[in-house]
Short mmCIF file of C-alpha atoms in Angstrom, two decimals:
data_model
loop_
_atom_site.label_atom_id
_atom_site.label_comp_id
_atom_site.label_asym_id
_atom_site.label_seq_id
_atom_site.Cartn_x
_atom_site.Cartn_y
_atom_site.Cartn_z
CA MET A 1 18.74 -3.05 6.07
CA ARG A 2 17.00 1.07 5.71
CA SER A 3 16.12 3.49 7.83
CA MET A 4 13.78 5.71 6.51
CA GLY A 5 13.66 9.17 8.11
CA ASP A 6 15.43 10.23 11.34
CA GLY A 7 16.30 6.84 12.52
CA THR A 8 19.51 5.48 11.77
CA ALA A 9 21.28 2.35 13.64
CA VAL A 10 23.54 -0.30 12.11
CA GLY A 11 23.03 -4.09 11.59
CA SER A 12 19.57 -5.09 13.23
CA PRO A 13 16.38 -3.55 11.66
CA TYR A 14 16.34 0.05 11.40
CA PRO A 15 13.83 2.05 12.77
CA LEU A 16 11.55 4.38 9.83
CA TYR A 17 11.53 6.86 12.56
CA GLY A 18 12.65 6.95 15.88
CA GLY A 19 13.35 3.52 18.34
CA THR A 20 15.28 0.92 19.98
CA VAL A 21 15.52 -2.51 18.96
CA GLU A 22 16.38 -4.86 21.61
CA GLN A 23 16.81 -8.82 21.70
CA PRO A 24 15.86 -12.15 23.66
CA SER A 25 13.19 -15.43 22.11
CA ARG A 26 13.21 -16.45 18.46
CA HIS A 27 10.13 -17.06 16.54
CA THR A 28 9.08 -18.28 13.47
CA VAL A 29 8.60 -16.27 9.93
CA PRO A 30 7.40 -17.30 6.67
CA ALA A 31 10.11 -16.99 3.77
CA ALA A 32 10.54 -13.90 1.39
CA VAL A 33 7.42 -13.25 -0.78
CA SER A 34 8.85 -13.72 -4.58
CA ALA A 35 8.02 -10.51 -6.42
CA PRO A 36 4.81 -9.79 -8.00
CA GLN A 37 4.57 -8.32 -11.56
CA GLY A 38 1.37 -6.29 -10.99
CA PRO A 39 -0.28 -4.42 -13.28
CA GLU A 40 0.98 -2.05 -16.11
CA THR A 41 1.56 0.91 -13.48
CA ASP A 42 2.75 3.64 -15.73
CA ARG A 43 -0.67 3.31 -18.23
CA VAL A 44 -3.46 3.00 -16.01
CA GLY A 45 -4.79 5.15 -13.22
CA TYR A 46 -7.81 4.64 -10.84
CA ARG A 47 -10.42 7.21 -9.60
CA GLY A 48 -10.99 8.36 -6.19
CA PRO A 49 -13.96 5.82 -5.54
CA THR A 50 -12.07 2.77 -6.73
CA ALA A 51 -9.25 3.68 -4.55
CA CYS A 52 -11.19 3.84 -1.63
CA ALA A 53 -12.95 0.71 -2.40
CA ALA A 54 -9.78 -1.15 -3.03
CA ALA A 55 -7.52 0.33 -0.57
CA GLY A 56 -10.49 -0.44 2.08
CA ILE A 57 -11.29 3.35 2.77
CA THR A 58 -13.85 5.71 3.52
CA TYR A 59 -13.82 9.17 0.79
CA ARG A 60 -13.29 11.21 3.15
CA GLN A 61 -10.11 9.51 4.29
CA LEU A 62 -8.91 9.52 0.83
CA ASP A 63 -9.97 13.20 0.60
CA TYR A 64 -8.01 14.59 3.82
CA TRP A 65 -4.83 12.17 3.03
CA ALA A 66 -4.56 14.15 -0.89
CA ARG A 67 -5.11 17.54 0.54
CA THR A 68 -2.51 16.88 3.81
CA SER A 69 -0.30 15.53 1.31
CA LEU A 70 -0.36 12.34 3.34
CA VAL A 71 -0.82 10.05 -0.15
CA GLU A 72 -1.06 12.23 -3.34
CA PRO A 73 -2.59 10.31 -6.48
CA SER A 74 0.41 10.58 -8.61
CA VAL A 75 -1.21 9.95 -12.26
CA ARG A 76 -3.70 13.21 -11.64
CA PRO A 77 -4.22 15.64 -9.15
CA ALA A 78 -7.83 17.50 -8.55
CA TYR A 79 -7.53 20.88 -10.39
CA GLY A 80 -10.87 22.27 -9.24
CA SER A 81 -14.00 21.27 -8.53
CA GLY A 82 -15.59 18.90 -11.18
CA SER A 83 -11.75 16.87 -12.00
CA GLN A 84 -11.25 13.74 -11.29
CA ARG A 85 -7.86 12.51 -9.32
CA LEU A 86 -6.43 9.55 -10.70
CA TYR A 87 -4.10 7.32 -8.58
CA SER A 88 -1.54 4.84 -9.42
CA PHE A 89 -1.64 1.02 -8.27
CA ARG A 90 1.52 2.02 -6.30
CA ASP A 91 -0.86 4.71 -4.95
CA VAL A 92 -3.52 2.20 -3.82
CA VAL A 93 -0.77 -0.21 -2.48
CA VAL A 94 0.60 2.51 0.06
CA LEU A 95 -3.41 4.06 0.60
CA LYS A 96 -3.82 0.21 1.91
CA ILE A 97 -0.65 0.08 4.26
CA VAL A 98 -1.30 4.05 5.85
CA LYS A 99 -4.56 2.45 6.59
CA ARG A 100 -3.25 -0.83 8.26
CA LEU A 101 -0.86 1.53 10.29
CA LEU A 102 -3.15 4.11 11.02
CA ASP A 103 -5.76 0.80 12.79
CA ALA A 104 -2.76 -0.62 14.40
CA GLY A 105 -2.46 2.81 16.50
CA VAL A 106 0.83 4.56 14.93
CA SER A 107 1.11 7.85 15.22
CA LEU A 108 0.63 9.80 11.99
CA GLN A 109 3.90 11.66 11.89
CA ASN A 110 5.93 8.27 11.56
CA ILE A 111 3.13 7.18 9.20
CA ARG A 112 4.38 10.38 6.44
CA THR A 113 7.80 9.28 7.14
CA ALA A 114 7.29 5.60 6.26
CA VAL A 115 5.24 7.04 2.91
CA GLN A 116 7.84 8.79 1.90
CA HIS A 117 10.21 6.07 2.30
CA LEU A 118 8.17 3.77 0.35
CA LYS A 119 7.57 5.91 -2.17
CA ALA A 120 11.78 6.93 -2.33
CA ARG A 121 11.67 3.08 -3.26
CA GLY A 122 11.64 1.57 -6.59
CA MET A 123 8.85 -1.02 -7.92
CA ARG A 124 10.76 -3.99 -7.76
CA ASP A 125 11.61 -2.80 -3.64
CA LEU A 126 8.65 -2.99 -2.37
CA PRO A 127 6.75 -6.28 -2.70
CA GLN A 128 9.88 -7.70 -0.98
CA MET A 129 9.86 -5.18 2.21
CA THR A 130 7.97 -6.10 5.13
CA LEU A 131 6.81 -3.07 7.75
CA MET A 132 7.29 -4.27 11.66
CA SER A 133 5.86 -1.47 14.21
CA ASP A 134 5.41 -1.55 18.09
CA GLY A 135 2.71 0.65 17.65
CA ALA A 136 4.96 3.71 18.10
CA THR A 137 8.05 3.05 15.82
CA VAL A 138 7.96 1.51 12.57
CA TYR A 139 10.97 -0.34 10.84
CA GLU A 140 11.97 -1.71 7.46
CA CYS A 141 12.57 -5.66 7.46
CA THR A 142 13.70 -6.62 4.31
CA SER A 143 14.64 -10.39 4.86
CA PRO A 144 12.97 -12.74 7.55
CA ASP A 145 16.13 -12.49 9.71
CA GLU A 146 15.32 -9.21 10.23
CA VAL A 147 11.91 -9.67 11.22
CA VAL A 148 13.30 -12.33 13.57
CA ASP A 149 15.87 -9.76 15.03
CA LEU A 150 13.26 -7.74 15.64
CA LEU A 151 10.03 -9.98 17.19
CA GLN A 152 13.55 -10.89 19.64
CA GLY A 153 12.94 -7.74 22.12
CA GLY A 154 10.39 -9.51 23.18
CA GLN A 155 7.93 -6.81 23.09
CA GLY A 156 4.25 -6.74 20.79
CA VAL A 157 4.79 -6.13 17.62
CA PHE A 158 2.72 -6.27 14.46
CA GLY A 159 4.26 -6.87 10.54
CA ILE A 160 2.68 -6.03 6.87
CA ALA A 161 4.13 -7.82 4.45
CA VAL A 162 4.10 -5.48 1.41
CA GLY A 163 4.17 -8.23 -1.14
CA VAL A 164 0.77 -9.43 0.47
CA VAL A 165 -0.40 -5.94 -0.26
CA TRP A 166 -0.04 -5.54 -3.31
CA ARG A 167 -1.71 -9.30 -4.62
CA ASP A 168 -4.66 -8.26 -2.44
CA ILE A 169 -4.75 -4.87 -4.18
CA GLU A 170 -4.00 -6.32 -7.73
CA HIS A 171 -6.51 -9.01 -7.21
CA VAL A 172 -9.41 -6.35 -6.30
CA LEU A 173 -8.50 -3.82 -8.94
CA SER A 174 -8.82 -6.31 -11.55
CA GLN A 175 -12.81 -6.46 -10.93
CA LEU A 176 -12.74 -2.62 -10.67
CA HIS A 177 -12.57 -0.08 -13.60
CA GLY A 178 -9.42 1.07 -14.29
CA GLU A 179 -8.19 4.59 -16.94
CA ARG A 180 -5.78 4.66 -19.78
CA VAL A 181 -3.77 7.63 -18.56
CA ASP A 182 -2.83 7.66 -22.35
CA THR A 183 -5.98 7.93 -24.26
CA GLY A 184 -8.96 8.24 -21.00
CA GLU A 185 -10.72 4.91 -21.86
CA THR A 186 -12.43 3.05 -19.63
CA LEU A 187 -10.63 -0.24 -18.58
CA VAL A 188 -13.70 -2.85 -17.08
CA GLY A 189 -12.60 -4.65 -14.26
CA HIS A 190 -14.00 -8.44 -14.81
CA ASN A 191 -16.17 -8.34 -11.54
CA PRO A 192 -17.78 -12.31 -10.84
CA ALA A 193 -21.00 -10.53 -8.91
CA ASP A 194 -21.36 -8.84 -12.04
CA GLU A 195 -21.12 -11.53 -14.58
CA LEU A 196 -23.76 -13.43 -12.12
CA ALA A 197 -25.53 -10.67 -12.55
CA ARG A 198 -26.15 -10.66 -15.76
CA ARG A 199 -26.54 -13.89 -16.28
CA ARG A 200 -29.64 -13.68 -13.86
CA ASN A 201 -30.95 -11.01 -16.40
CA ARG A 202 -30.54 -12.99 -19.09
CA ALA A 203 -32.35 -15.85 -17.99
CA VAL A 204 -35.83 -13.82 -16.53
#
């Protein structure tokens, strides 16, 4: 288990930012998920509205997080008026995680530390991670045993299985438009609602 930021601990779950871990009672924890493969993350980017739709956030949130360097588009930043930000698949996963942490009442300072840690981890590592929080401190757990250790503190905690978020984003983005980074070509997603509309139009 690893620390993200100022937290330093040995053995049990590492806090990403401050906090302590206690112990009593045992809970059942689902087995770790296998690593999903994800799209060609280095070749496809997603514009702001698409990233918002996939992450479940508003464009105002997206813009604010980019301007405050919380989650910046790693494929292409905005250069003045009229330019379009382009987010990677990984960026959209992080956006979704940030929203979940904010909804749970985690402080922006702790979220910022967690985001820095997520950015530092390899693509193969992310789907194996579970982020746990008591609303004040965020912890990284990389095995079911570590999740159990944290739950044994007896306080209310919630968890985000990054692999589950990864697959959710992968599914949503497959139905939305992307853009090839090298050519600028628009990649049209397969949205069942669009297909239904096309069939209705043909029937008229």
